[in-house]
PDB file of N, CA and C in Angstrom:
ATOM      1  N   MET A 571      84.285 133.026  60.857  1.00 74.00           N
ATOM      2  CA  MET A 571      83.843 132.985  62.239  1.00 74.00           C
ATOM      3  C   MET A 571      83.912 134.381  62.849  1.00 74.00           C
ATOM      4  N   THR A 572      82.973 134.646  63.663  1.00 93.00           N
ATOM      5  CA  THR A 572      82.978 135.942  64.329  1.00 93.00           C
ATOM      6  C   THR A 572      83.859 135.877  65.571  1.00 93.00           C
ATOM      7  N   GLU A 573      84.157 137.045  66.098  1.00 92.00           N
ATOM      8  CA  GLU A 573      84.972 137.097  67.312  1.00 92.00           C
ATOM      9  C   GLU A 573      84.270 136.400  68.469  1.00 92.00           C
ATOM     10  N   ALA A 574      82.962 136.472  68.493  1.00 92.00           N
ATOM     11  CA  ALA A 574      82.198 135.821  69.562  1.00 92.00           C
ATOM     12  C   ALA A 574      82.351 134.307  69.492  1.00 92.00           C
ATOM     13  N   HIS A 575      82.319 133.751  68.273  1.00 93.00           N
ATOM     14  CA  HIS A 575      82.497 132.307  68.114  1.00 93.00           C
ATOM     15  C   HIS A 575      83.901 131.882  68.525  1.00 93.00           C
ATOM     16  N   ILE A 576      84.878 132.676  68.153  1.00 94.00           N
ATOM     17  CA  ILE A 576      86.265 132.364  68.522  1.00 94.00           C
ATOM     18  C   ILE A 576      86.415 132.393  70.041  1.00 94.00           C
ATOM     19  N   ALA A 577      85.839 133.410  70.674  1.00 94.00           N
ATOM     20  CA  ALA A 577      85.910 133.513  72.135  1.00 94.00           C
ATOM     21  C   ALA A 577      85.200 132.338  72.793  1.00 94.00           C
ATOM     22  N   LEU A 578      84.043 131.942  72.236  1.00 95.00           N
ATOM     23  CA  LEU A 578      83.307 130.797  72.771  1.00 95.00           C
ATOM     24  C   LEU A 578      84.135 129.529  72.659  1.00 95.00           C
ATOM     25  N   ASN A 579      84.744 129.296  71.507  1.00 95.00           N
ATOM     26  CA  ASN A 579      85.569 128.104  71.317  1.00 95.00           C
ATOM     27  C   ASN A 579      86.764 128.090  72.264  1.00 95.00           C
ATOM     28  N   GLN A 580      87.375 129.249  72.466  1.00 96.00           N
ATOM     29  CA  GLN A 580      88.502 129.319  73.397  1.00 96.00           C
ATOM     30  C   GLN A 580      88.045 129.030  74.824  1.00 96.00           C
ATOM     31  N   THR A 581      86.878 129.532  75.182  1.00 96.00           N
ATOM     32  CA  THR A 581      86.334 129.286  76.518  1.00 96.00           C
ATOM     33  C   THR A 581      86.011 127.811  76.702  1.00 96.00           C
ATOM     34  N   LEU A 582      85.415 127.197  75.694  1.00 96.00           N
ATOM     35  CA  LEU A 582      85.103 125.766  75.771  1.00 96.00           C
ATOM     36  C   LEU A 582      86.376 124.931  75.864  1.00 96.00           C
ATOM     37  N   LEU A 583      87.391 125.323  75.118  1.00 96.00           N
ATOM     38  CA  LEU A 583      88.671 124.624  75.183  1.00 96.00           C
ATOM     39  C   LEU A 583      89.282 124.757  76.579  1.00 96.00           C
ATOM     40  N   SER A 584      89.211 125.944  77.153  1.00 96.00           N
ATOM     41  CA  SER A 584      89.724 126.158  78.508  1.00 96.00           C
ATOM     42  C   SER A 584      88.948 125.323  79.517  1.00 96.00           C
ATOM     43  N   LEU A 585      87.635 125.232  79.329  1.00 96.00           N
ATOM     44  CA  LEU A 585      86.802 124.422  80.215  1.00 96.00           C
ATOM     45  C   LEU A 585      87.201 122.956  80.142  1.00 96.00           C
ATOM     46  N   ARG A 586      87.383 122.440  78.937  1.00 97.00           N
ATOM     47  CA  ARG A 586      87.777 121.031  78.777  1.00 97.00           C
ATOM     48  C   ARG A 586      89.146 120.763  79.407  1.00 97.00           C
ATOM     49  N   GLU A 587      90.057 121.713  79.247  1.00 96.00           N
ATOM     50  CA  GLU A 587      91.388 121.568  79.841  1.00 96.00           C
ATOM     51  C   GLU A 587      91.290 121.570  81.367  1.00 96.00           C
ATOM     52  N   ALA A 588      90.455 122.431  81.922  1.00 97.00           N
ATOM     53  CA  ALA A 588      90.269 122.480  83.375  1.00 97.00           C
ATOM     54  C   ALA A 588      89.635 121.187  83.880  1.00 97.00           C
ATOM     55  N   GLN A 589      88.673 120.648  83.125  1.00 96.00           N
ATOM     56  CA  GLN A 589      88.042 119.384  83.512  1.00 96.00           C
ATOM     57  C   GLN A 589      89.049 118.239  83.468  1.00 96.00           C
ATOM     58  N   LYS A 590      89.902 118.233  82.458  1.00 97.00           N
ATOM     59  CA  LYS A 590      90.938 117.206  82.348  1.00 97.00           C
ATOM     60  C   LYS A 590      91.905 117.312  83.526  1.00 97.00           C
ATOM     61  N   GLN A 591      92.315 118.542  83.841  1.00 96.00           N
ATOM     62  CA  GLN A 591      93.246 118.746  84.950  1.00 96.00           C
ATOM     63  C   GLN A 591      92.600 118.334  86.273  1.00 96.00           C
ATOM     64  N   ARG A 592      91.316 118.615  86.440  1.00 93.00           N
ATOM     65  CA  ARG A 592      90.609 118.220  87.657  1.00 93.00           C
ATOM     66  C   ARG A 592      90.585 116.700  87.788  1.00 93.00           C
ATOM     67  N   ALA A 593      90.294 116.001  86.701  1.00 93.00           N
ATOM     68  CA  ALA A 593      90.257 114.540  86.730  1.00 93.00           C
ATOM     69  C   ALA A 593      91.629 113.968  87.064  1.00 93.00           C
ATOM     70  N   GLU A 594      92.684 114.538  86.485  1.00 95.00           N
ATOM     71  CA  GLU A 594      94.039 114.068  86.779  1.00 95.00           C
ATOM     72  C   GLU A 594      94.402 114.319  88.239  1.00 95.00           C
ATOM     73  N   THR A 595      94.006 115.474  88.759  1.00 93.00           N
ATOM     74  CA  THR A 595      94.299 115.798  90.153  1.00 93.00           C
ATOM     75  C   THR A 595      93.539 114.875  91.089  1.00 93.00           C
ATOM     76  N   ARG A 596      92.279 114.597  90.789  1.00 92.00           N
ATOM     77  CA  ARG A 596      91.500 113.654  91.614  1.00 92.00           C
ATOM     78  C   ARG A 596      92.156 112.280  91.622  1.00 92.00           C
ATOM     79  N   ALA A 597      92.661 111.853  90.479  1.00 94.00           N
ATOM     80  CA  ALA A 597      93.340 110.557  90.406  1.00 94.00           C
ATOM     81  C   ALA A 597      94.603 110.564  91.264  1.00 94.00           C
ATOM     82  N   GLN A 598      95.337 111.669  91.255  1.00 95.00           N
ATOM     83  CA  GLN A 598      96.548 111.767  92.073  1.00 95.00           C
ATOM     84  C   GLN A 598      96.209 111.761  93.560  1.00 95.00           C
ATOM     85  N   VAL A 599      95.154 112.476  93.945  1.00 92.00           N
ATOM     86  CA  VAL A 599      94.738 112.497  95.353  1.00 92.00           C
ATOM     87  C   VAL A 599      94.295 111.106  95.782  1.00 92.00           C
ATOM     88  N   ALA A 600      93.498 110.456  94.972  1.00 92.00           N
ATOM     89  CA  ALA A 600      93.036 109.105  95.295  1.00 92.00           C
ATOM     90  C   ALA A 600      94.216 108.155  95.419  1.00 92.00           C
ATOM     91  N   ASP A 601      95.171 108.268  94.515  1.00 93.00           N
ATOM     92  CA  ASP A 601      96.357 107.418  94.561  1.00 93.00           C
ATOM     93  C   ASP A 601      97.158 107.677  95.833  1.00 93.00           C
ATOM     94  N   ALA A 602      97.300 108.944  96.200  1.00 93.00           N
ATOM     95  CA  ALA A 602      98.055 109.286  97.410  1.00 93.00           C
ATOM     96  C   ALA A 602      97.372 108.747  98.661  1.00 93.00           C
ATOM     97  N   LEU A 603      96.042 108.670  98.631  1.00 91.00           N
ATOM     98  CA  LEU A 603      95.293 108.153  99.776  1.00 91.00           C
ATOM     99  C   LEU A 603      95.110 106.643  99.720  1.00 91.00           C
ATOM    100  N   GLY A 604      95.513 106.034  98.610  1.00 93.00           N
ATOM    101  CA  GLY A 604      95.351 104.589  98.463  1.00 93.00           C
ATOM    102  C   GLY A 604      93.902 104.187  98.240  1.00 93.00           C
ATOM    103  N   LEU A 605      93.155 105.038  97.567  1.00 93.00           N
ATOM    104  CA  LEU A 605      91.738 104.788  97.328  1.00 93.00           C
ATOM    105  C   LEU A 605      91.452 104.778  95.832  1.00 93.00           C
ATOM    106  N   PRO A 606      90.358 104.119  95.429  1.00 94.00           N
ATOM    107  CA  PRO A 606      89.948 104.256  94.033  1.00 94.00           C
ATOM    108  C   PRO A 606      89.386 105.661  93.817  1.00 94.00           C
ATOM    109  N   VAL A 607      89.447 106.144  92.600  1.00 93.00           N
ATOM    110  CA  VAL A 607      88.975 107.498  92.291  1.00 93.00           C
ATOM    111  C   VAL A 607      87.503 107.653  92.656  1.00 93.00           C
ATOM    112  N   ASP A 608      86.713 106.604  92.452  1.00 92.00           N
ATOM    113  CA  ASP A 608      85.279 106.679  92.757  1.00 92.00           C
ATOM    114  C   ASP A 608      85.010 106.955  94.231  1.00 92.00           C
ATOM    115  N   ALA A 609      85.952 106.614  95.101  1.00 92.00           N
ATOM    116  CA  ALA A 609      85.763 106.866  96.533  1.00 92.00           C
ATOM    117  C   ALA A 609      85.735 108.357  96.840  1.00 92.00           C
ATOM    118  N   LEU A 610      86.213 109.176  95.920  1.00 91.00           N
ATOM    119  CA  LEU A 610      86.214 110.626  96.127  1.00 91.00           C
ATOM    120  C   LEU A 610      84.937 111.297  95.633  1.00 91.00           C
ATOM    121  N   ASN A 611      84.015 110.499  95.064  1.00 90.00           N
ATOM    122  CA  ASN A 611      82.741 111.072  94.630  1.00 90.00           C
ATOM    123  C   ASN A 611      82.006 111.617  95.846  1.00 90.00           C
ATOM    124  N   ASN A 612      81.395 112.750  95.699  1.00 89.00           N
ATOM    125  CA  ASN A 612      80.641 113.415  96.768  1.00 89.00           C
ATOM    126  C   ASN A 612      81.498 113.765  97.974  1.00 89.00           C
ATOM    127  N   VAL A 613      82.804 113.869  97.793  1.00 88.00           N
ATOM    128  CA  VAL A 613      83.705 114.282  98.866  1.00 88.00           C
ATOM    129  C   VAL A 613      84.118 115.722  98.598  1.00 88.00           C
ATOM    130  N   TYR A 614      83.943 116.550  99.612  1.00 87.00           N
ATOM    131  CA  TYR A 614      84.358 117.948  99.506  1.00 87.00           C
ATOM    132  C   TYR A 614      85.579 118.140 100.388  1.00 87.00           C
ATOM    133  N   ILE A 615      86.660 118.600  99.815  1.00 84.00           N
ATOM    134  CA  ILE A 615      87.881 118.857 100.571  1.00 84.00           C
ATOM    135  C   ILE A 615      87.930 120.348 100.856  1.00 84.00           C
ATOM    136  N   SER A 616      87.884 120.679 102.134  1.00 88.00           N
ATOM    137  CA  SER A 616      87.854 122.080 102.545  1.00 88.00           C
ATOM    138  C   SER A 616      89.261 122.592 102.796  1.00 88.00           C
ATOM    139  N   PHE A 617      89.496 123.802 102.357  1.00 86.00           N
ATOM    140  CA  PHE A 617      90.768 124.467 102.614  1.00 86.00           C
ATOM    141  C   PHE A 617      90.564 125.668 103.530  1.00 86.00           C
ATOM    142  N   ASP A 618      89.453 125.654 104.279  1.00 87.00           N
ATOM    143  CA  ASP A 618      89.140 126.761 105.181  1.00 87.00           C
ATOM    144  C   ASP A 618      90.214 126.962 106.242  1.00 87.00           C
ATOM    145  N   PHE A 619      90.892 125.880 106.619  1.00 85.00           N
ATOM    146  CA  PHE A 619      91.918 125.996 107.653  1.00 85.00           C
ATOM    147  C   PHE A 619      93.036 126.952 107.231  1.00 85.00           C
ATOM    148  N   LEU A 620      93.191 127.155 105.947  1.00 84.00           N
ATOM    149  CA  LEU A 620      94.247 128.047 105.474  1.00 84.00           C
ATOM    150  C   LEU A 620      93.965 129.507 105.809  1.00 84.00           C
ATOM    151  N   THR A 621      92.704 129.826 106.073  1.00 85.00           N
ATOM    152  CA  THR A 621      92.373 131.205 106.425  1.00 85.00           C
ATOM    153  C   THR A 621      92.569 131.477 107.907  1.00 85.00           C
ATOM    154  N   HIS A 622      92.809 130.431 108.690  1.00 82.00           N
ATOM    155  CA  HIS A 622      92.947 130.579 110.138  1.00 82.00           C
ATOM    156  C   HIS A 622      94.318 130.133 110.621  1.00 82.00           C
ATOM    157  N   LEU A 623      95.328 130.351 109.838  1.00 79.00           N
ATOM    158  CA  LEU A 623      96.675 129.963 110.241  1.00 79.00           C
ATOM    159  C   LEU A 623      97.172 130.885 111.346  1.00 79.00           C
ATOM    160  N   PRO A 624      97.909 130.320 112.321  1.00 76.00           N
ATOM    161  CA  PRO A 624      98.438 131.178 113.382  1.00 76.00           C
ATOM    162  C   PRO A 624      99.506 132.116 112.833  1.00 76.00           C
ATOM    163  N   SER A 625      99.629 133.225 113.475  1.00 79.00           N
ATOM    164  CA  SER A 625     100.655 134.187 113.085  1.00 79.00           C
ATOM    165  C   SER A 625     102.021 133.636 113.463  1.00 79.00           C
ATOM    166  N   ALA A 626     103.016 133.922 112.658  1.00 74.00           N
ATOM    167  CA  ALA A 626     104.371 133.435 112.941  1.00 74.00           C
ATOM    168  C   ALA A 626     104.900 133.997 114.250  1.00 74.00           C
ATOM    169  N   VAL A 627     104.434 135.171 114.650  1.00 79.00           N
ATOM    170  CA  VAL A 627     104.908 135.745 115.916  1.00 79.00           C
ATOM    171  C   VAL A 627     104.325 135.012 117.112  1.00 79.00           C
ATOM    172  N   ASP A 628     103.231 134.252 116.910  1.00 79.00           N
ATOM    173  CA  ASP A 628     102.628 133.485 117.995  1.00 79.00           C
ATOM    174  C   ASP A 628     103.345 132.171 118.249  1.00 79.00           C
ATOM    175  N   ILE A 629     104.194 131.751 117.328  1.00 79.00           N
ATOM    176  CA  ILE A 629     104.905 130.477 117.458  1.00 79.00           C
ATOM    177  C   ILE A 629     106.371 130.780 117.731  1.00 79.00           C
ATOM    178  N   PRO A 630     106.917 130.224 118.820  1.00 84.00           N
ATOM    179  CA  PRO A 630     108.343 130.474 119.107  1.00 84.00           C
ATOM    180  C   PRO A 630     109.225 129.990 117.955  1.00 84.00           C
ATOM    181  N   SER A 631     110.279 130.742 117.667  1.00 86.00           N
ATOM    182  CA  SER A 631     111.132 130.426 116.520  1.00 86.00           C
ATOM    183  C   SER A 631     111.791 129.061 116.653  1.00 86.00           C
ATOM    184  N   GLU A 632     112.108 128.627 117.882  1.00 88.00           N
ATOM    185  CA  GLU A 632     112.727 127.305 118.028  1.00 88.00           C
ATOM    186  C   GLU A 632     111.745 126.196 117.652  1.00 88.00           C
ATOM    187  N   VAL A 633     110.458 126.409 117.893  1.00 85.00           N
ATOM    188  CA  VAL A 633     109.444 125.427 117.498  1.00 85.00           C
ATOM    189  C   VAL A 633     109.352 125.376 115.973  1.00 85.00           C
ATOM    190  N   ILE A 634     109.343 126.526 115.342  1.00 84.00           N
ATOM    191  CA  ILE A 634     109.282 126.582 113.876  1.00 84.00           C
ATOM    192  C   ILE A 634     110.505 125.901 113.277  1.00 84.00           C
ATOM    193  N   ARG A 635     111.673 126.200 113.807  1.00 87.00           N
ATOM    194  CA  ARG A 635     112.917 125.625 113.289  1.00 87.00           C
ATOM    195  C   ARG A 635     112.903 124.100 113.442  1.00 87.00           C
ATOM    196  N   ARG A 636     112.488 123.622 114.615  1.00 87.00           N
ATOM    197  CA  ARG A 636     112.462 122.173 114.867  1.00 87.00           C
ATOM    198  C   ARG A 636     111.473 121.480 113.929  1.00 87.00           C
ATOM    199  N   GLN A 637     110.280 122.046 113.790  1.00 87.00           N
ATOM    200  CA  GLN A 637     109.282 121.451 112.901  1.00 87.00           C
ATOM    201  C   GLN A 637     109.764 121.434 111.452  1.00 87.00           C
ATOM    202  N   ALA A 638     110.410 122.512 111.040  1.00 86.00           N
ATOM    203  CA  ALA A 638     110.921 122.580 109.667  1.00 86.00           C
ATOM    204  C   ALA A 638     111.972 121.507 109.430  1.00 86.00           C
ATOM    205  N   LEU A 639     112.854 121.308 110.390  1.00 84.00           N
ATOM    206  CA  LEU A 639     113.909 120.304 110.228  1.00 84.00           C
ATOM    207  C   LEU A 639     113.352 118.888 110.276  1.00 84.00           C
ATOM    208  N   LEU A 640     112.430 118.633 111.198  1.00 83.00           N
ATOM    209  CA  LEU A 640     111.927 117.273 111.371  1.00 83.00           C
ATOM    210  C   LEU A 640     110.925 116.859 110.303  1.00 83.00           C
ATOM    211  N   ASN A 641     110.484 117.774 109.494  1.00 87.00           N
ATOM    212  CA  ASN A 641     109.536 117.429 108.440  1.00 87.00           C
ATOM    213  C   ASN A 641     110.150 117.476 107.049  1.00 87.00           C
ATOM    214  N   ARG A 642     111.457 117.615 106.975  1.00 88.00           N
ATOM    215  CA  ARG A 642     112.135 117.585 105.675  1.00 88.00           C
ATOM    216  C   ARG A 642     112.461 116.133 105.322  1.00 88.00           C
ATOM    217  N   PRO A 643     112.072 115.678 104.137  1.00 89.00           N
ATOM    218  CA  PRO A 643     112.333 114.289 103.756  1.00 89.00           C
ATOM    219  C   PRO A 643     113.814 113.930 103.773  1.00 89.00           C
ATOM    220  N   ASP A 644     114.698 114.845 103.363  1.00 90.00           N
ATOM    221  CA  ASP A 644     116.120 114.516 103.350  1.00 90.00           C
ATOM    222  C   ASP A 644     116.658 114.355 104.771  1.00 90.00           C
ATOM    223  N   ILE A 645     116.175 115.163 105.706  1.00 87.00           N
ATOM    224  CA  ILE A 645     116.598 115.035 107.103  1.00 87.00           C
ATOM    225  C   ILE A 645     116.047 113.743 107.691  1.00 87.00           C
ATOM    226  N   LEU A 646     114.781 113.437 107.417  1.00 88.00           N
ATOM    227  CA  LEU A 646     114.189 112.199 107.927  1.00 88.00           C
ATOM    228  C   LEU A 646     114.930 110.982 107.384  1.00 88.00           C
ATOM    229  N   GLY A 647     115.291 111.019 106.115  1.00 92.00           N
ATOM    230  CA  GLY A 647     116.053 109.916 105.524  1.00 92.00           C
ATOM    231  C   GLY A 647     117.408 109.763 106.177  1.00 92.00           C
ATOM    232  N   ALA A 648     118.080 110.881 106.436  1.00 92.00           N
ATOM    233  CA  ALA A 648     119.392 110.828 107.092  1.00 92.00           C
ATOM    234  C   ALA A 648     119.264 110.279 108.505  1.00 92.00           C
ATOM    235  N   LEU A 649     118.208 110.656 109.216  1.00 91.00           N
ATOM    236  CA  LEU A 649     117.994 110.126 110.567  1.00 91.00           C
ATOM    237  C   LEU A 649     117.748 108.622 110.532  1.00 91.00           C
ATOM    238  N   GLU A 650     116.998 108.163 109.551  1.00 93.00           N
ATOM    239  CA  GLU A 650     116.747 106.722 109.414  1.00 93.00           C
ATOM    240  C   GLU A 650     118.043 105.972 109.106  1.00 93.00           C
ATOM    241  N   GLU A 651     118.858 106.530 108.220  1.00 96.00           N
ATOM    242  CA  GLU A 651     120.148 105.907 107.906  1.00 96.00           C
ATOM    243  C   GLU A 651     121.039 105.864 109.139  1.00 96.00           C
ATOM    244  N   TYR A 652     121.033 106.938 109.910  1.00 96.00           N
ATOM    245  CA  TYR A 652     121.834 106.994 111.134  1.00 96.00           C
ATOM    246  C   TYR A 652     121.364 105.923 112.119  1.00 96.00           C
ATOM    247  N   THR A 653     120.057 105.789 112.290  1.00 95.00           N
ATOM    248  CA  THR A 653     119.505 104.779 113.195  1.00 95.00           C
ATOM    249  C   THR A 653     119.891 103.378 112.735  1.00 95.00           C
ATOM    250  N   ALA A 654     119.807 103.123 111.444  1.00 96.00           N
ATOM    251  CA  ALA A 654     120.171 101.807 110.912  1.00 96.00           C
ATOM    252  C   ALA A 654     121.655 101.534 111.107  1.00 96.00           C
ATOM    253  N   SER A 655     122.507 102.533 110.874  1.00 96.00           N
ATOM    254  CA  SER A 655     123.948 102.311 111.050  1.00 96.00           C
ATOM    255  C   SER A 655     124.289 102.121 112.520  1.00 96.00           C
ATOM    256  N   GLN A 656     123.581 102.799 113.414  1.00 96.00           N
ATOM    257  CA  GLN A 656     123.802 102.595 114.851  1.00 96.00           C
ATOM    258  C   GLN A 656     123.433 101.170 115.249  1.00 96.00           C
ATOM    259  N   ALA A 657     122.326 100.664 114.724  1.00 95.00           N
ATOM    260  CA  ALA A 657     121.905  99.295 115.027  1.00 95.00           C
ATOM    261  C   ALA A 657     122.929  98.297 114.492  1.00 95.00           C
ATOM    262  N   ALA A 658     123.438  98.531 113.285  1.00 95.00           N
ATOM    263  CA  ALA A 658     124.456  97.642 112.714  1.00 95.00           C
ATOM    264  C   ALA A 658     125.729  97.690 113.542  1.00 95.00           C
ATOM    265  N   LEU A 659     126.099  98.867 114.013  1.00 95.00           N
ATOM    266  CA  LEU A 659     127.286  99.007 114.856  1.00 95.00           C
ATOM    267  C   LEU A 659     127.107  98.251 116.167  1.00 95.00           C
ATOM    268  N   GLN A 660     125.953  98.346 116.769  1.00 94.00           N
ATOM    269  CA  GLN A 660     125.685  97.626 118.016  1.00 94.00           C
ATOM    270  C   GLN A 660     125.781  96.114 117.802  1.00 94.00           C
ATOM    271  N   LEU A 661     125.307  95.636 116.661  1.00 91.00           N
ATOM    272  CA  LEU A 661     125.425  94.205 116.356  1.00 91.00           C
ATOM    273  C   LEU A 661     126.884  93.799 116.199  1.00 91.00           C
ATOM    274  N   GLU A 662     127.674  94.629 115.536  1.00 91.00           N
ATOM    275  CA  GLU A 662     129.100  94.338 115.370  1.00 91.00           C
ATOM    276  C   GLU A 662     129.814  94.309 116.717  1.00 91.00           C
ATOM    277  N   ILE A 663     129.498  95.256 117.565  1.00 91.00           N
ATOM    278  CA  ILE A 663     130.121  95.292 118.894  1.00 91.00           C
ATOM    279  C   ILE A 663     129.715  94.063 119.690  1.00 91.00           C
ATOM    280  N   ALA A 664     128.445  93.700 119.639  1.00 87.00           N
ATOM    281  CA  ALA A 664     127.976  92.517 120.367  1.00 87.00           C
ATOM    282  C   ALA A 664     128.638  91.254 119.834  1.00 87.00           C
ATOM    283  N   GLY A 665     128.947  91.212 118.545  1.00 85.00           N
ATOM    284  CA  GLY A 665     129.588  90.041 117.950  1.00 85.00           C
ATOM    285  C   GLY A 665     131.043  89.884 118.355  1.00 85.00           C
ATOM    286  N   GLN A 666     131.644  90.888 118.943  1.00 87.00           N
ATOM    287  CA  GLN A 666     133.040  90.809 119.367  1.00 87.00           C
ATOM    288  C   GLN A 666     133.193  90.086 120.698  1.00 87.00           C
ATOM    289  N   TYR A 667     132.115  89.902 121.408  1.00 83.00           N
ATOM    290  CA  TYR A 667     132.174  89.252 122.713  1.00 83.00           C
ATOM    291  C   TYR A 667     131.465  87.910 122.622  1.00 83.00           C
ATOM    292  N   PRO A 668     132.016  86.892 123.288  1.00 81.00           N
ATOM    293  CA  PRO A 668     131.364  85.578 123.253  1.00 81.00           C
ATOM    294  C   PRO A 668     130.033  85.630 124.007  1.00 81.00           C
ATOM    295  N   ASP A 669     129.120  84.829 123.546  1.00 78.00           N
ATOM    296  CA  ASP A 669     127.798  84.759 124.167  1.00 78.00           C
ATOM    297  C   ASP A 669     127.800  83.605 125.156  1.00 78.00           C
ATOM    298  N   ILE A 670     128.244  83.878 126.371  1.00 81.00           N
ATOM    299  CA  ILE A 670     128.380  82.844 127.405  1.00 81.00           C
ATOM    300  C   ILE A 670     127.304  83.067 128.453  1.00 81.00           C
ATOM    301  N   HIS A 671     126.623  81.973 128.787  1.00 80.00           N
ATOM    302  CA  HIS A 671     125.612  82.023 129.847  1.00 80.00           C
ATOM    303  C   HIS A 671     126.032  81.036 130.920  1.00 80.00           C
ATOM    304  N   LEU A 672     126.170  81.521 132.119  1.00 82.00           N
ATOM    305  CA  LEU A 672     126.533  80.669 133.242  1.00 82.00           C
ATOM    306  C   LEU A 672     125.316  80.468 134.121  1.00 82.00           C
ATOM    307  N   GLY A 673     125.185  79.282 134.597  1.00 81.00           N
ATOM    308  CA  GLY A 673     124.066  78.986 135.482  1.00 81.00           C
ATOM    309  C   GLY A 673     124.417  77.799 136.356  1.00 81.00           C
ATOM    310  N   PRO A 674     123.544  77.457 137.274  1.00 85.00           N
ATOM    311  CA  PRO A 674     123.807  76.298 138.131  1.00 85.00           C
ATOM    312  C   PRO A 674     123.898  75.027 137.290  1.00 85.00           C
ATOM    313  N   GLY A 675     124.639  74.066 137.777  1.00 72.00           N
ATOM    314  CA  GLY A 675     124.868  72.816 137.041  1.00 72.00           C
ATOM    315  C   GLY A 675     123.573  72.150 136.622  1.00 72.00           C
ATOM    316  N   GLY A 676     123.711  71.430 135.601  1.00 55.00           N
ATOM    317  CA  GLY A 676     122.476  70.808 135.177  1.00 55.00           C
ATOM    318  C   GLY A 676     122.660  69.841 134.148  1.00 55.00           C
TER     319      GLY A 676
END
């Protein structure tokens, strides 16, 4: 085989690998959106918004810090656990008092 044939075969192999990776990525995107893969046919996903990101100096640091904290999955999970434990505590406290309703005779 000549060097040209070897280069062609390597290029074709790279192309097939890229096509396989594209198909796998489309399947992951469709799965994340809860759609069949065919629903992504003729869909163009634009990433143009990435070229127009605001400068970090335009956003106050407290806003950045708050957004970073509130969008972390571990923090969100901890907040959910805290909310659930607070609700359970309120139920326990309510269970310590009798549920008495007084009203006019009847």
